[in-house]
Short mmCIF file of C-alpha atoms and ligand atoms in Angstrom, two decimals:
data_model
loop_
_atom_site.label_atom_id
_atom_site.label_comp_id
_atom_site.label_asym_id
_atom_site.label_seq_id
_atom_site.Cartn_x
_atom_site.Cartn_y
_atom_site.Cartn_z
CA UNK A 290 0.00 0.00 0.00
CA UNK A 291 2.89 2.34 0.72
CA UNK A 292 3.27 5.03 -1.98
CA UNK A 293 0.09 3.95 -3.83
CA UNK A 294 -1.31 7.48 -3.51
CA UNK A 295 1.83 9.51 -4.24
CA UNK A 296 1.00 12.56 -6.40
CA UNK A 297 -2.69 12.49 -5.51
CA UNK A 298 -4.57 15.26 -3.70
CA UNK A 299 -7.38 13.93 -1.52
CA UNK A 300 -10.14 15.84 0.27
CA UNK A 301 -11.85 14.15 3.23
CA UNK A 302 -14.96 15.65 4.84
CA UNK A 303 -15.68 15.03 8.50
CA UNK A 304 -11.97 14.40 8.98
CA UNK A 305 -11.60 15.55 12.58
CA UNK A 306 -12.89 12.31 14.13
CA UNK A 307 -13.54 8.63 13.67
CA UNK A 308 -13.63 7.17 10.17
CA UNK A 309 -12.73 10.44 8.40
CA UNK A 310 -9.66 10.86 10.59
CA UNK A 311 -8.56 7.26 9.96
CA UNK A 312 -9.03 7.70 6.21
CA UNK A 313 -6.96 10.90 6.32
CA UNK A 314 -4.18 9.04 8.12
CA UNK A 315 -4.42 6.07 5.73
CA UNK A 316 -4.14 8.39 2.73
CA UNK A 317 -1.19 10.27 4.25
CA UNK A 318 0.57 6.97 5.00
CA UNK A 319 0.24 6.05 1.32
CA UNK A 320 1.80 9.30 0.16
CA UNK A 321 -1.22 11.45 -0.74
CA UNK A 322 -1.53 15.13 -0.04
CA UNK A 323 -4.52 15.16 2.30
CA UNK A 324 -6.86 18.08 2.83
CA UNK A 325 -8.86 17.41 5.97
CA UNK A 326 -12.12 19.32 6.32
CA UNK A 327 -14.58 19.46 9.20
CA UNK A 328 -17.05 21.80 10.85
CA UNK A 329 -15.17 21.44 14.17
CA UNK A 330 -12.34 23.92 13.60
CA UNK A 331 -10.42 23.24 16.85
CA UNK A 332 -10.44 19.43 16.64
CA UNK A 333 -9.64 19.60 12.91
CA UNK A 334 -6.51 21.66 13.44
CA UNK A 335 -5.47 19.60 16.45
CA UNK A 336 -5.65 16.40 14.38
CA UNK A 337 -3.95 18.03 11.39
CA UNK A 338 -1.04 19.11 13.60
CA UNK A 339 -0.76 15.57 15.01
CA UNK A 340 -0.64 14.06 11.51
CA UNK A 341 1.95 16.63 10.43
CA UNK A 342 4.36 15.13 12.99
CA UNK A 343 4.50 11.99 10.83
CA UNK A 344 3.57 13.13 7.33
CA UNK A 345 4.60 16.11 5.20
CA UNK A 346 1.50 16.89 3.17
CA UNK A 347 -1.50 17.45 5.39
CA UNK A 348 -3.69 20.53 5.14
CA UNK A 349 -6.91 21.52 6.91
CA UNK A 350 -9.80 23.69 5.77
CA UNK A 351 -12.76 24.30 8.06
CA UNK A 352 -16.02 23.64 6.24
CA UNK A 353 -19.67 23.05 7.04
CA UNK A 354 -20.87 20.60 4.39
CA UNK A 355 -24.41 21.58 5.26
CA UNK A 356 -23.86 25.04 3.79
CA UNK A 357 -23.39 25.72 0.06
CA UNK A 358 -21.25 28.81 0.50
CA UNK A 359 -18.94 27.04 2.93
CA UNK A 360 -18.42 24.11 0.51
CA UNK A 361 -17.81 26.46 -2.43
CA UNK A 362 -15.27 28.42 -0.38
CA UNK A 363 -13.51 25.24 0.74
CA UNK A 364 -13.31 23.90 -2.83
CA UNK A 365 -11.96 27.21 -4.10
CA UNK A 366 -9.26 27.19 -1.42
CA UNK A 367 -8.29 23.56 -2.13
CA UNK A 368 -8.01 24.11 -5.88
CA UNK A 369 -6.10 27.36 -5.37
CA UNK A 370 -3.62 25.88 -2.87
CA UNK A 371 -3.20 22.40 -4.38
CA UNK A 372 -4.10 23.00 -8.05
CA UNK A 373 -5.97 19.71 -8.40
CA UNK A 374 -8.19 17.15 -6.72
CA UNK A 375 -7.87 13.42 -7.35
CA UNK A 376 -9.88 11.90 -4.52
CA UNK A 377 -12.98 13.15 -2.73
CA UNK A 378 -14.29 11.31 0.33
CA UNK A 379 -17.79 12.29 1.42
CA UNK A 380 -17.71 11.11 5.01
CA UNK A 381 -19.18 13.91 7.17
CA UNK A 382 -22.53 13.06 8.73
CA UNK A 383 -24.59 13.40 11.87
CA UNK A 384 -26.31 10.49 13.60
CA UNK A 385 -29.68 11.81 14.67
CA UNK A 386 -32.51 9.33 15.27
CA UNK A 387 -36.20 10.18 15.00
CA UNK A 388 -39.55 8.45 14.94
CA UNK A 389 -41.22 9.17 11.59
CA UNK A 390 -44.49 10.03 13.37
CA UNK A 391 -43.05 12.60 15.72
CA UNK A 392 -39.91 13.84 13.95
CA UNK A 393 -40.24 17.51 13.06
CA UNK A 394 -39.76 18.52 9.45
CA UNK A 395 -36.92 20.78 10.60
CA UNK A 396 -35.07 17.80 12.10
CA UNK A 397 -35.78 15.65 9.04
CA UNK A 398 -34.47 18.35 6.72
CA UNK A 399 -31.42 18.91 8.88
CA UNK A 400 -30.36 15.24 8.67
CA UNK A 401 -30.99 15.10 4.91
CA UNK A 402 -29.13 18.38 4.43
CA UNK A 403 -26.02 17.38 6.36
CA UNK A 404 -25.89 13.73 5.33
CA UNK A 405 -27.19 13.71 1.74
CA UNK A 406 -27.38 17.18 0.17
CA UNK A 407 -23.80 17.70 1.35
CA UNK A 408 -22.67 14.98 -1.05
CA UNK A 409 -24.39 16.76 -3.95
CA UNK A 410 -22.66 20.01 -2.89
CA UNK A 411 -19.11 18.69 -2.70
CA UNK A 412 -19.45 16.71 -5.92
CA UNK A 413 -20.83 19.77 -7.70
CA UNK A 414 -17.90 21.81 -6.42
CA UNK A 415 -15.12 19.36 -7.34
CA UNK A 416 -16.40 17.33 -10.30
CA UNK A 417 -15.67 19.99 -12.98
CA UNK A 418 -11.99 19.91 -12.01
CA UNK A 419 -11.92 16.09 -12.16
CA UNK A 420 -13.67 16.10 -15.54
CA UNK A 421 -11.20 18.61 -16.95
CA UNK A 422 -8.31 16.34 -15.97
CA UNK A 423 -10.26 13.19 -16.88
CA UNK A 424 -9.29 11.67 -13.56
CA UNK A 425 -10.94 11.23 -10.19
CA UNK A 426 -12.17 8.90 -7.49
CA UNK A 427 -15.19 9.86 -5.41
CA UNK A 428 -15.78 7.72 -2.34
CA UNK A 429 -19.11 8.14 -0.58
CA UNK A 430 -19.64 6.72 2.89
CA UNK A 431 -23.00 5.00 3.15
CA UNK A 432 -24.15 2.69 5.95
CA UNK A 433 -25.59 -0.76 6.54
CA UNK A 434 -28.73 1.16 7.45
CA UNK A 435 -29.22 2.00 3.76
CA UNK A 436 -30.53 -1.52 3.26
CA UNK A 437 -31.47 -2.77 6.75
CA UNK A 438 -34.25 -1.53 9.00
CA UNK A 439 -33.24 0.04 12.28
CA UNK A 440 -36.02 1.33 14.51
CA UNK A 441 -36.39 5.13 14.40
CA UNK A 442 -33.47 5.92 12.10
CA UNK A 443 -35.56 6.71 8.99
CA UNK A 444 -34.00 10.05 8.03
CA UNK A 445 -30.41 8.85 8.55
CA UNK A 446 -31.10 5.63 6.63
CA UNK A 447 -32.86 7.52 3.85
CA UNK A 448 -29.82 9.76 3.43
CA UNK A 449 -27.50 6.73 3.34
CA UNK A 450 -29.70 4.98 0.74
CA UNK A 451 -29.77 8.17 -1.30
CA UNK A 452 -25.97 8.28 -1.25
CA UNK A 453 -25.84 4.77 -2.70
CA UNK A 454 -28.36 5.67 -5.45
CA UNK A 455 -26.51 8.89 -6.29
CA UNK A 456 -23.26 6.93 -6.53
CA UNK A 457 -24.76 4.45 -9.00
CA UNK A 458 -26.19 7.26 -11.15
CA UNK A 459 -22.90 9.15 -11.32
CA UNK A 460 -20.77 6.05 -11.85
CA UNK A 461 -22.74 5.33 -15.01
CA UNK A 462 -22.70 8.91 -16.19
CA UNK A 463 -19.03 9.79 -15.74
CA UNK A 464 -17.23 6.45 -16.11
CA UNK A 465 -16.20 7.35 -19.65
CA UNK A 466 -14.50 10.46 -18.26
CA UNK A 467 -12.36 8.31 -15.93
CA UNK A 468 -14.07 9.65 -12.84
CA UNK A 469 -15.12 6.78 -10.59
CA UNK A 470 -17.83 6.82 -7.93
CA UNK A 471 -18.00 4.11 -5.27
CA UNK A 472 -19.50 3.66 -1.82
CA UNK A 473 -18.16 2.13 1.33
CA UNK A 474 -20.81 0.66 3.61
CA UNK A 475 -19.54 0.43 7.17
CA UNK A 476 -21.25 -1.69 9.78
CA UNK A 477 -20.89 -0.80 13.44
CA UNK A 478 -17.50 0.87 13.84
CA UNK A 479 -16.13 2.17 17.12
CA UNK A 480 -16.02 5.95 16.63
CA UNK A 481 -17.12 9.04 18.59
CA UNK A 482 -20.47 8.75 16.73
CA UNK A 483 -21.16 5.39 18.36
CA UNK A 484 -19.57 6.35 21.65
CA UNK A 485 -22.01 9.26 21.82
CA UNK A 486 -24.90 6.97 20.97
CA UNK A 487 -23.81 4.63 23.76
CA UNK A 488 -23.81 7.58 26.17
CA UNK A 489 -27.35 8.50 25.10
CA UNK A 490 -28.82 5.03 24.66
CA UNK A 491 -26.74 3.14 27.26
CA UNK A 492 -23.84 0.71 27.01
CA UNK A 493 -26.27 -2.05 25.93
CA UNK A 494 -26.20 -0.44 22.51
CA UNK A 495 -22.53 -1.32 21.97
CA UNK A 496 -22.93 -4.78 23.49
CA UNK A 497 -25.87 -5.46 21.18
CA UNK A 498 -23.95 -4.20 18.15
CA UNK A 499 -21.22 -6.74 18.94
CA UNK A 500 -23.77 -9.50 19.47
CA UNK A 501 -25.48 -8.78 16.16
CA UNK A 502 -22.22 -8.93 14.21
CA UNK A 503 -21.01 -12.29 12.86
CA UNK A 504 -17.53 -11.00 13.74
CA UNK A 505 -18.67 -10.53 17.38
CA UNK A 506 -16.96 -7.17 17.56
CA UNK A 507 -17.18 -3.62 16.36
CA UNK A 508 -15.09 -2.60 13.39
CA UNK A 509 -11.96 -0.49 13.57
CA UNK A 510 -11.74 2.82 11.76
CA UNK A 511 -8.50 1.62 10.15
CA UNK A 512 -10.47 -1.23 8.54
CA UNK A 513 -12.71 1.30 6.77
CA UNK A 514 -9.63 3.35 5.84
CA UNK A 515 -8.06 0.33 4.09
CA UNK A 516 -11.07 0.11 1.75
CA UNK A 517 -10.85 3.85 1.06
CA UNK A 518 -7.15 3.61 0.22
CA UNK A 519 -7.90 0.87 -2.30
CA UNK A 520 -10.74 2.83 -3.95
CA UNK A 521 -8.60 5.97 -4.09
CA UNK A 522 -5.68 4.19 -5.72
CA UNK A 523 -5.05 3.24 -9.35
CA UNK A 524 -5.36 -0.40 -8.23
CA UNK A 525 -9.11 0.29 -8.34
CA UNK A 526 -9.00 1.82 -11.84
CA UNK A 527 -11.70 -0.59 -13.10
CA UNK A 528 -13.84 -0.37 -9.95
CA UNK A 529 -16.74 1.99 -10.57
CA UNK A 530 -20.22 1.97 -9.03
CA UNK A 531 -19.15 -0.63 -6.49
CA UNK A 532 -20.07 -0.86 -2.84
CA UNK A 533 -17.50 -2.25 -0.43
CA UNK A 534 -19.11 -3.49 2.75
CA UNK A 535 -16.86 -3.16 5.77
CA UNK A 536 -19.31 -4.59 8.26
CA UNK A 537 -17.90 -7.85 9.61
CA UNK A 538 -20.79 -9.61 7.89
CA UNK A 539 -23.50 -7.60 9.65
CA UNK A 540 -25.55 -7.18 6.48
CA UNK A 541 -25.71 -10.94 6.00
CA UNK A 542 -27.56 -11.69 9.23
CA UNK A 543 -31.30 -12.10 8.96
CA UNK A 544 -32.61 -9.28 11.08
CA UNK A 545 -31.85 -6.46 13.42
CA UNK A 546 -32.40 -7.32 17.06
CA UNK A 547 -33.61 -4.51 19.25
CA UNK A 548 -31.36 -3.87 22.24
CA UNK A 549 -33.25 -3.48 25.48
N1 NAD B 147 -19.52 4.68 13.16
C1 NAD B 147 -20.28 3.79 12.56
O1 NAD B 147 -20.57 2.72 13.10
C2 NAD B 147 -20.79 4.05 11.18
C3 NAD B 147 -21.55 3.04 10.57
C4 NAD B 147 -22.02 3.25 9.28
C5 NAD B 147 -21.73 4.45 8.62
N2 NAD B 147 -21.01 5.40 9.27
C6 NAD B 147 -20.74 6.63 8.53
O2 NAD B 147 -19.35 6.89 8.54
C7 NAD B 147 -19.13 8.30 8.51
C8 NAD B 147 -18.25 8.72 9.66
O3 NAD B 147 -18.86 8.33 10.87
P1 NAD B 147 -18.11 8.41 12.26
O4 NAD B 147 -18.68 7.33 13.09
O5 NAD B 147 -16.65 8.50 12.06
O6 NAD B 147 -18.70 9.80 12.78
P2 NAD B 147 -18.12 10.83 13.86
O7 NAD B 147 -19.31 11.49 14.47
O8 NAD B 147 -17.18 10.15 14.77
O9 NAD B 147 -17.37 11.88 12.93
C9 NAD B 147 -18.09 12.64 12.00
C10 NAD B 147 -17.35 13.91 11.70
O10 NAD B 147 -18.17 14.70 10.82
C11 NAD B 147 -18.10 16.04 11.26
N3 NAD B 147 -19.30 16.77 10.82
C12 NAD B 147 -20.56 16.67 11.30
N4 NAD B 147 -21.36 17.57 10.70
C13 NAD B 147 -20.59 18.23 9.81
C14 NAD B 147 -20.83 19.28 8.89
N5 NAD B 147 -22.03 19.85 8.78
N6 NAD B 147 -19.80 19.72 8.13
C15 NAD B 147 -18.57 19.18 8.24
N7 NAD B 147 -18.28 18.19 9.11
C16 NAD B 147 -19.27 17.73 9.88
C17 NAD B 147 -18.02 15.95 12.77
O11 NAD B 147 -17.51 17.15 13.34
C18 NAD B 147 -17.09 14.76 12.95
O12 NAD B 147 -15.73 15.15 12.99
C19 NAD B 147 -20.52 8.94 8.52
O13 NAD B 147 -20.92 9.20 7.21
C20 NAD B 147 -21.38 7.87 9.13
O14 NAD B 147 -22.73 7.99 8.76
C21 NAD B 147 -20.54 5.25 10.52
#
């Protein structure tokens, strides 16, 4: 894997924590220039400075993917400072549950905006540059919940299913321009997102996630990063429209069991 991303400029959204941070590190390890972006300015710059101790080419641009102007500004800065983009990872998301009956439209729209419309925004901002150079890899982070029912996660799951559909559409449309679109579908991965859910829903949530998984454990962020490194690299030159499940087999089990 070492050096497989040398010469590539990669942008990772939601890079200050969890999976986005691990992907940023994985890309840097493989020689890419990594532009980390996140809404959390302080944590973003803290993590960037930590990565810079080990790797030369790490940059950080604060960006709210839920806001068009912020995404446009970030893309402008990336293309000005780095001249190109080769890899875009749409990873930023919020995990907000809600019962379809009682969820307010404002909350629904907020989840869809941050988790799904954000992907439209970043692709719209960066795709013209990829098309001009006839080169690019877009990696969209979906979720097992795109195809499995979890109680009261309708908006989140809808966004994740939409990401998969968008990826298929764009893979077909831009494959002949050598711009590839793929998804990664993580199962339960130990990240701040799940640690926060455990705080809110109780430790039984994590125990149940382990029990549900054929692997009997949660995934590591580095395991998702390995899939992203592959999709970003030229080793995946003929991989377009694919979905790589990094879920320990979770999506193969017959049904979700409610944790109580
Ligand atoms: N952790 C899991 O088990 C799991 C499972 C399936 C899918 N996923 C997906 O993987 C991705 C990463 O999840 P994670 O667990 O690492 O999450 P996380 O909460 O640990 O990290 C998400 C990051 O996104 C950032 N972010 C949130 N809103 C933002 C915004 N508006 N603009 C820019 N940045 C924003 C946060 O500040 C944070 O740094 C998400 O797309 C998530 O849906 C996670």
